[in-house]
Every structure is written in C-alpha cells, then in structure tokens.
Amino acid sequence: MNSLQVNDLMDRQPLTISANIGVIVALRQLLKKELSAAPVVNDEGDLLGILSEADGMKGTLLGGYFEQIGELVSHRMSTEVCTVKPDTDLISAAKVMLDNKRRVLPVVDAGKVVGLLTRTKVLSVIMERIDSPSHV
C-alpha cells in the first residue's frame, strides 16, 4: 500500500465550484455528486477554498432564518484548506485526512486543482487490498 500514490486513485475530473455562484446551487452540485465537499476555484483553476456540506448548512440555515437565501460561495467557503500533491503516498494522504478530520482532499499541483481524493475512495482501495487473495 506504501507504493500507491494519490495520483493512482484520485478523481481526475473533480467537481469544482466557482466562488461566484450561490450556495444553494453549489449544494445541489455536491448532493448530485454525493460529495461532502468540493474545492472552490477561480476561472484559472487556482484553489481559493473549499465548500463543505457543513459550510452550506450554516449558510442555508442562517439564510432561511433571516430570509436571505442568496449568499455566494465566496462568503461561506473555508479558506484554510488541507491539500495533497499527486505524488503523495496513500498512507500520508490518509494521515492528513485523519489528523484534520477531512473527508475530501483537493489534489493540487502548482496551485491548480488537478484532482480530488475522497475518504470513500481511500477506504475502497484499502478494502480491495484486504480482500485480495495475495493478502490472506
């Protein structure tokens, strides 16, 4: 498992969200893709932040309470983002996820989002290794 890198299992066509769209639109995209979070990027693909389900819930709950549902992603996203590089080994990436309580990690190369690593994908690969005949 040490030989596996993020590049081997990342989603190479990840959902990215524009900072200039509404939170409601972004949440619909997250739900459709069954993601708990997605990177927020500018027009050039540079990472600006991340929008999680929790960020969106805060925005919609508060917005609904105050009857202000038009909030932009840029106002609700988290700007402190844990990331990994494509050549990061799987064990190190899993440690970043666990240490920082993240379900999703943007994969960044030279400031650009090039992929997405999910905890679900990491667990799937681990389970495949456990279930393989060579492991038993």
JSON list of N, CA and C in Angstrom, two decimals, residues 6 24 26 34 65:
[
{"chain": "A", "resi": 6, "resn": "VAL", "atom": "N", "xyz": [-1.45, 9.19, -4.42]},
{"chain": "A", "resi": 6, "resn": "VAL", "atom": "CA", "xyz": [-2.72, 9.87, -4.64]},
{"chain": "A", "resi": 6, "resn": "VAL", "atom": "C", "xyz": [-3.08, 9.85, -6.12]},
{"chain": "A", "resi": 24, "resn": "ILE", "atom": "N", "xyz": [-26.76, 27.73, -2.65]},
{"chain": "A", "resi": 24, "resn": "ILE", "atom": "CA", "xyz": [-27.80, 26.74, -2.96]},
{"chain": "A", "resi": 24, "resn": "ILE", "atom": "C", "xyz": [-27.45, 25.96, -4.22]},
{"chain": "A", "resi": 26, "resn": "ALA", "atom": "N", "xyz": [-24.44, 25.48, -5.42]},
{"chain": "A", "resi": 26, "resn": "ALA", "atom": "CA", "xyz": [-23.28, 24.65, -5.09]},
{"chain": "A", "resi": 26, "resn": "ALA", "atom": "C", "xyz": [-23.69, 23.42, -4.29]},
{"chain": "A", "resi": 34, "resn": "GLU", "atom": "N", "xyz": [-22.78, 13.32, -4.74]},
{"chain": "A", "resi": 34, "resn": "GLU", "atom": "CA", "xyz": [-22.61, 12.60, -3.48]},
{"chain": "A", "resi": 34, "resn": "GLU", "atom": "C", "xyz": [-21.26, 12.88, -2.83]},
{"chain": "A", "resi": 65, "resn": "TYR", "atom": "N", "xyz": [-33.40, 31.40, 8.10]},
{"chain": "A", "resi": 65, "resn": "TYR", "atom": "CA", "xyz": [-33.91, 32.05, 9.31]},
{"chain": "A", "resi": 65, "resn": "TYR", "atom": "C", "xyz": [-34.09, 33.55, 9.08]}
]
